[in-house]
Coordinates of C-alpha atoms in Angstrom, one line a residue:
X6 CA -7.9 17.4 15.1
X7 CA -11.4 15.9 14.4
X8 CA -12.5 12.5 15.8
X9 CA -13.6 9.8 13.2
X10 CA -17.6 10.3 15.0
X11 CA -17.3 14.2 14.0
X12 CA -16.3 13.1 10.3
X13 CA -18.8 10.5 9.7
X14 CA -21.5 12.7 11.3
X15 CA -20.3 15.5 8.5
X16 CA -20.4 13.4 5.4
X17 CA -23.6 12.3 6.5
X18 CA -23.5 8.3 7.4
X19 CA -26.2 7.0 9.2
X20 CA -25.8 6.4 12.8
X21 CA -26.0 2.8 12.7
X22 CA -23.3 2.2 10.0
X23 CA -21.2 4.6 12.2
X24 CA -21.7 2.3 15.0
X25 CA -20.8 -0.7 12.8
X26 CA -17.5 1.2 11.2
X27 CA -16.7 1.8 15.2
X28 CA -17.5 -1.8 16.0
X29 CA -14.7 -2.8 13.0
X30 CA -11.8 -0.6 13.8
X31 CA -12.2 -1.9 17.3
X32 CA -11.5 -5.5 15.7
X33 CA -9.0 -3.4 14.1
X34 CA -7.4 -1.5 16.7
X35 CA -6.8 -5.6 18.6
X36 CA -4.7 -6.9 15.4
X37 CA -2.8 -3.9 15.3
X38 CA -2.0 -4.5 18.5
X39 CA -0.9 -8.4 17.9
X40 CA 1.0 -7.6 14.8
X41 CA 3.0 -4.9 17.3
X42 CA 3.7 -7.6 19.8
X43 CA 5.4 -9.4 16.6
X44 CA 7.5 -12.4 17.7
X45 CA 7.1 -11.4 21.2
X46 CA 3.6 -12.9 21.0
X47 CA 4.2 -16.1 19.3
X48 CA 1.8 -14.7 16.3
X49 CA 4.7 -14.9 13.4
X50 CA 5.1 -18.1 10.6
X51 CA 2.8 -20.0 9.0
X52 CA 0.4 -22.7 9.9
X53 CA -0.3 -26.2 7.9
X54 CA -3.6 -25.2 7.0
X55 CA -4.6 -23.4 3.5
X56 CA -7.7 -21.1 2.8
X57 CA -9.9 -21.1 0.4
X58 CA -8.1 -20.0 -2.6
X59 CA -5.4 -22.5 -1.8
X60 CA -2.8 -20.3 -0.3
X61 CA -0.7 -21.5 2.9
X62 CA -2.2 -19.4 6.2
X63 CA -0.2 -17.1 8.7
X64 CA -0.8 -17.4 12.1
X65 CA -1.3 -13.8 12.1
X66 CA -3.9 -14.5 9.3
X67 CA -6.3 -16.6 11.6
X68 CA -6.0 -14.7 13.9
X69 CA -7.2 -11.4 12.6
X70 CA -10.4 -13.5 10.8
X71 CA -10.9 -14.3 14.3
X72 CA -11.5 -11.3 16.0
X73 CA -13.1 -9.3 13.0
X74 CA -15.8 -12.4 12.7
X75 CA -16.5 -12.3 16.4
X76 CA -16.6 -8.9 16.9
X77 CA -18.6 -8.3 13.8
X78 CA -21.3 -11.5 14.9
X79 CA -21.4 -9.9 18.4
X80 CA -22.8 -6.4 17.1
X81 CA -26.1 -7.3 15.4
X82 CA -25.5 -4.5 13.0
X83 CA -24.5 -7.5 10.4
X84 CA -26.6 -9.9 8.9
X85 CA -23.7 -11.3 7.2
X86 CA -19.9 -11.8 6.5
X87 CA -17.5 -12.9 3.8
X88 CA -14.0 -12.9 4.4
X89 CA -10.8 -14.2 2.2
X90 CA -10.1 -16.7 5.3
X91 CA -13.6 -18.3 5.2
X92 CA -14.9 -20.7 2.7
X93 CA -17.9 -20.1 2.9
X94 CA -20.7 -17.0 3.9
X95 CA -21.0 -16.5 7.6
X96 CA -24.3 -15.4 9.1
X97 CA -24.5 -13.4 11.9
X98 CA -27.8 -11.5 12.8
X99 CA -31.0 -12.5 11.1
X100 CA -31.9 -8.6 11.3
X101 CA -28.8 -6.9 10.7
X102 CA -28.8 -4.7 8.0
X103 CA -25.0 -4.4 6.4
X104 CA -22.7 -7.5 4.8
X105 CA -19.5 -6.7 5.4
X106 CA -16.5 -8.5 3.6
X107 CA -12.6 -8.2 4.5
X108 CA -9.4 -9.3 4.2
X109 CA -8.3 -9.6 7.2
X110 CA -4.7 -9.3 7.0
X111 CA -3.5 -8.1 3.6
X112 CA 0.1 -9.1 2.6
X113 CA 0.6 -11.2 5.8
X114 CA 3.9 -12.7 4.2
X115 CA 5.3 -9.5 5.0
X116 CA 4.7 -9.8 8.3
X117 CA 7.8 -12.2 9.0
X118 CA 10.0 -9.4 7.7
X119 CA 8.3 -6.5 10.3
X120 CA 7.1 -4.4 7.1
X121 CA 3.3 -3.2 5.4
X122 CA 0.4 -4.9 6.6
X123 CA -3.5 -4.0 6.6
X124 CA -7.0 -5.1 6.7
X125 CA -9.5 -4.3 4.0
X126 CA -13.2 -4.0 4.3
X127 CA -16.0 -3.1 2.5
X128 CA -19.5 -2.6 3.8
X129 CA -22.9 -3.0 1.8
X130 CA -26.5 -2.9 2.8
X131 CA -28.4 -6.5 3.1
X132 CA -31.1 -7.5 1.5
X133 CA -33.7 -8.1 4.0
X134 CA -35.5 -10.7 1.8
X135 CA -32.4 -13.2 1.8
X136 CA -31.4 -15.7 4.7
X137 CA -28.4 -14.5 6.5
X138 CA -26.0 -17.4 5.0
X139 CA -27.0 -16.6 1.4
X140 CA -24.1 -16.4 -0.6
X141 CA -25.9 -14.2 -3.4
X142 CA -26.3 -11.5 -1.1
X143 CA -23.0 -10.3 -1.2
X144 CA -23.3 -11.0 -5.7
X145 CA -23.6 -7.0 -5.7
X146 CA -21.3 -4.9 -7.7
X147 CA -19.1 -2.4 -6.3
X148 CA -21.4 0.1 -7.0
X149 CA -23.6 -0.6 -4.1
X150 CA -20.8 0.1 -1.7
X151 CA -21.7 2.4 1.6
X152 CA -18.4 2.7 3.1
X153 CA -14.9 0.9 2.3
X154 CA -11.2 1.8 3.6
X155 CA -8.5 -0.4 4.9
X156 CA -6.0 0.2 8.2
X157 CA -2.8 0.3 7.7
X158 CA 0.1 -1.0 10.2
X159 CA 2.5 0.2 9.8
X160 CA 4.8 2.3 11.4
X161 CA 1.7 4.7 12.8
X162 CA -1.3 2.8 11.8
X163 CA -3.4 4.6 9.5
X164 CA -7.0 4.1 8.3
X165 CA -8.1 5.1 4.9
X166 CA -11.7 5.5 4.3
X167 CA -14.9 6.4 2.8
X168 CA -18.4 7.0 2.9
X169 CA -19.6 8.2 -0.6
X170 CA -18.4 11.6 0.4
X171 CA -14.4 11.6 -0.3
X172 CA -11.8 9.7 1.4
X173 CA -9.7 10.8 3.9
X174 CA -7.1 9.7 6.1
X175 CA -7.0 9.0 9.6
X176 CA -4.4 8.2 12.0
X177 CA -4.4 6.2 15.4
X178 CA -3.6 8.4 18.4
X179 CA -2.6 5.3 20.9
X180 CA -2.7 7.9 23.8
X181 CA -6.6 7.7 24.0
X182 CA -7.1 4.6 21.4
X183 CA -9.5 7.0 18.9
X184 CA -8.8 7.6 15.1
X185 CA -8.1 11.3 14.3
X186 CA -8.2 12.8 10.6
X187 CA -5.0 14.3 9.4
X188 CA -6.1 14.5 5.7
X189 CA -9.3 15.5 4.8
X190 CA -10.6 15.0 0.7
X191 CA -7.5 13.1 -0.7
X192 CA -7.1 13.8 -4.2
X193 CA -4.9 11.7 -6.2
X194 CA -2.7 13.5 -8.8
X195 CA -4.0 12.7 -12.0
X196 CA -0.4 12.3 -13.8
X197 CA 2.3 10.4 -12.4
X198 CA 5.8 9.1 -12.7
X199 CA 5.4 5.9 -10.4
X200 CA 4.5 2.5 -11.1
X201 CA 3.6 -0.4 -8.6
X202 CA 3.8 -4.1 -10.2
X203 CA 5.5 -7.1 -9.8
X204 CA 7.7 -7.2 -12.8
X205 CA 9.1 -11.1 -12.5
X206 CA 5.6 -11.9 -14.2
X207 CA 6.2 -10.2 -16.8
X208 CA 6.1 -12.7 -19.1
X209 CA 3.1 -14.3 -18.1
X210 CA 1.0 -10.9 -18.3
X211 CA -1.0 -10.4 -22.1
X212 CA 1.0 -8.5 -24.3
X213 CA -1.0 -4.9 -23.8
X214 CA 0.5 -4.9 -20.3
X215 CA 3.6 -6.3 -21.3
X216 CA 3.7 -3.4 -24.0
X217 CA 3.0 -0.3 -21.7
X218 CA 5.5 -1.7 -19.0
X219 CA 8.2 -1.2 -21.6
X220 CA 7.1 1.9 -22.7
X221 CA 7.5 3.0 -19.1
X222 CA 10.7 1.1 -18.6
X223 CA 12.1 2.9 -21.6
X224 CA 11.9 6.4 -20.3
X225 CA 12.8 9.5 -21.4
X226 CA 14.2 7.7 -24.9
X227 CA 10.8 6.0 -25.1
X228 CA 7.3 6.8 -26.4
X229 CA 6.6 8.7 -23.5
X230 CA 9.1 10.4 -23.3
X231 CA 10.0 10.6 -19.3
X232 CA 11.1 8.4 -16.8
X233 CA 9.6 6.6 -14.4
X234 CA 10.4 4.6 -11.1
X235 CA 8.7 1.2 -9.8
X236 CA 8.0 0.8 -6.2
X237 CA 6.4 -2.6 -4.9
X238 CA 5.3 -3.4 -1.4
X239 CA 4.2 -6.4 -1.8
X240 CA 1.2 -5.9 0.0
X241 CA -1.7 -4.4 -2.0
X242 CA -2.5 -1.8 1.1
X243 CA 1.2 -0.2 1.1
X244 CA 0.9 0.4 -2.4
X245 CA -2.3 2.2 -2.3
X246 CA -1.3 4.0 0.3
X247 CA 1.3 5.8 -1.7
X248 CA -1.1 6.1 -4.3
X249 CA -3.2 7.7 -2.1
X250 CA -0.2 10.1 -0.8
X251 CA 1.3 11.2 -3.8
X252 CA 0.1 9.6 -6.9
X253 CA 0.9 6.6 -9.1
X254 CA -0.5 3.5 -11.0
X255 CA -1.1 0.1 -9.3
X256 CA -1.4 -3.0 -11.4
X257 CA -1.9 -6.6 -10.9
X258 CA -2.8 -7.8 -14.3
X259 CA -4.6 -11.3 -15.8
X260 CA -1.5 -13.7 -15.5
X261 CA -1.9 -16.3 -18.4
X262 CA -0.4 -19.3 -16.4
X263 CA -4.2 -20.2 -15.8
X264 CA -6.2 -19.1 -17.8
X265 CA -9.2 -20.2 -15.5
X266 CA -8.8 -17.4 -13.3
X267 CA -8.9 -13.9 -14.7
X268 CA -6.5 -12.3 -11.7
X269 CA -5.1 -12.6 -8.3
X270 CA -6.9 -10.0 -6.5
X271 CA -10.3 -10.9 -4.6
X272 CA -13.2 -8.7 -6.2
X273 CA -15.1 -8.3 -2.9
X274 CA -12.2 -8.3 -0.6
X275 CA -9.3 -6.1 -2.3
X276 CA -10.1 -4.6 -5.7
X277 CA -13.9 -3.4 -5.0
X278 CA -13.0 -1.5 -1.5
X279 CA -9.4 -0.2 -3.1
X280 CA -11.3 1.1 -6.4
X281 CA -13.9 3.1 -3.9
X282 CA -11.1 4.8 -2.0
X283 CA -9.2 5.3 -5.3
X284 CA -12.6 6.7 -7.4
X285 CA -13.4 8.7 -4.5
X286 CA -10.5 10.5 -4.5
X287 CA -10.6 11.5 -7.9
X288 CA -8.6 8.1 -9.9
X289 CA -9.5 5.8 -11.8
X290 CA -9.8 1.6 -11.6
X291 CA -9.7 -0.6 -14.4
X292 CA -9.7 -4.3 -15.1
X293 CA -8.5 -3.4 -18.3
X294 CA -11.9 -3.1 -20.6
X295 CA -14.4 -2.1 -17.4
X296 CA -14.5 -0.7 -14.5
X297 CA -14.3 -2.2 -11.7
X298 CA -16.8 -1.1 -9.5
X299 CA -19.2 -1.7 -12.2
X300 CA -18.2 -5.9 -12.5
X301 CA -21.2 -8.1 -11.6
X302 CA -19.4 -11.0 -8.7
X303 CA -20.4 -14.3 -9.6
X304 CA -19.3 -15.9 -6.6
X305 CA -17.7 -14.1 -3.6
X306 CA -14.1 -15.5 -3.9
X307 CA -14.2 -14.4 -7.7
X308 CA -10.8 -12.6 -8.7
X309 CA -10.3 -9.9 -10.8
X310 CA -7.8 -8.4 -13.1
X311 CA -6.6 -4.6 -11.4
X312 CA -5.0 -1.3 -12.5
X313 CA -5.9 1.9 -10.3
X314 CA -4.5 4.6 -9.8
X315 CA -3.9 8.3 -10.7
X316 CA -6.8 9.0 -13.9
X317 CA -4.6 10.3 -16.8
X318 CA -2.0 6.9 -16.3
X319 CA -4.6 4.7 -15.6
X320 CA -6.4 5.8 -19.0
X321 CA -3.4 6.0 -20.8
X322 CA -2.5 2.1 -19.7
X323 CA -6.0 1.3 -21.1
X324 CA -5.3 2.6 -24.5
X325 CA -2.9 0.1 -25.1
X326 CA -5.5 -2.5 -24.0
X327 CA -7.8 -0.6 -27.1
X328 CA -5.5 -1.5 -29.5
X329 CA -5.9 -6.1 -28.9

């Protein structure tokens, strides 16, 4: 099987953002290990404390910010860091030449009941002309991405990737601690019969998305005329994994209970990295009316409206957005 190095060295990445991608599995390859260790190492519940967006912390949460952001300030390939944990931008080398932002432990409530977990990254290039705890450095649309993937631990812990140049799947061999690819070019299937949501807000969603879950619910006696099945993770990585296995449409819509705040998913941190894996593998990622990739961040906590998934669902669930 081919090493990560041989991969990256195909698709063409520059030797120092293969370095840096090295340097963050390694932070990687440590929380897998904690969230292995489980209650064995202490590392399960939740703390006092809240982050940023007003959501109570997991141990395993802090933890994980922890060692990405010192691992990633020790390398000097980053000039900068935003993270879902952090309030605020942190700077790390005056000369480094990426920003990388992360979650550092999607779906850590699941991590009480041993099931998916994963950190997601995204990687762009710094401008050179900012100070390295500018905030509007990282104000870049998805667009602008170099290379975003998320690892996934689960049962074998997996890391999803890309570079520009197709995604591709990679899986941890813990005999010698390296990341081999065993799936090359994913390509999403472009139709579908599975949907990933979480139907108890239904009523809260706008009534486009409210519409084309019922037309799905409604199956073969329906407008569309087959049936479908939900599956929900609960955290955003085990449901784009399966997207990225074998198809199916991911959506985590504006939720009118406030109004202020156009989603629940983190632009920089979740939807931007997940629509680069999805696009690159031939889907599609949608906040409804634009993509996503192409959404100008305001501020780098800003939240989003999602749907992604396989292209002809995705575009059919946008028709019915069309028609407000």
């Amino acid at each position: 099987m081919k090493r990560l190095n041989s991969q990256l060295q195909e698709d063409g990445a520059p030797m120092e953002l293969i370095l840096l991608i090295r340097t963050l599995l390694a932070g990687c390859k440590e929380i897998s290990f904690r969230v292995s260790q489980g209650a064995l190492a202490g590392v399960l519940g939740s703390l006092l404390s809240e982050n940023v967006q007003g959501e109570t912390q997991k141990k395993l949460d802090v933890i994980s910010n922890q060692i990405l952001k010192d691992i990633l300030k020790e390398s000097g390939y980053v000039k900068a860091i935003s993270s879902e944990e952090e309030d605020d931008v942190v700077g790390c080398h005056p000369e480094g030449k990426y920003l990388v932002s992360f979650d550092p432990l999607d779906g850590s409530s699941n991590t009480d009941i041993n099931s998916l977990i994963g950190t997601i990254f995204s990687i762009t290039h710094a401008p050179q002309w900012m100070e390295a705890d500018d905030p509007s450095a990282f104000l870049q649309p998805g667009t602008q991405i170099v290379a975003a993937g998320y690892v996934l631990y689960g049962p074998s812990t997996m890391l999803a990737m890309s570079t520009g140049r197709g995604t591709h799947i990679y899986t941890l061999d813990k005999t010698h601690g390296g990341f081999l690819l065993t799936e090359a070019n994913v390509e999403v299937p472009e139709q579908t019969k599975e949907f990933s949501i979480n139907s108890s807000n239904q009523r809260h969603w706008e009534e486009p998305m409210q519409n084309y879950i019922n037309d799905l619910i409604a199956g073969d006696e329906g407008p569309r005329g087959k049936n479908f099945n939900m599956r929900w993770v609960g955290a955003m990585v085990g449901d784009i994994h399966r997207i990225l296995s074998r198809g199916g449409l991911f959506a985590y819509p504006f939720d009118k209970r406030n109004p202020k705040i156009a989603g629940k998913l983190r632009l920089l941190y979740e939807a931007n990295p997940m629509s680069f894996l999805i696009e690159q593998a031939g889907g599609a990622a949608t906040t409804g009316d634009r993509r996503i990739l192409e959404v100008m961040p305001e501020e780098i906590h800003q939240r989003v409206p999602v749907i992604m998934g396989s292209k002809e669902e995705v575009e059919t669930c946008v028709t019915y957005y069309a028609k407000k």
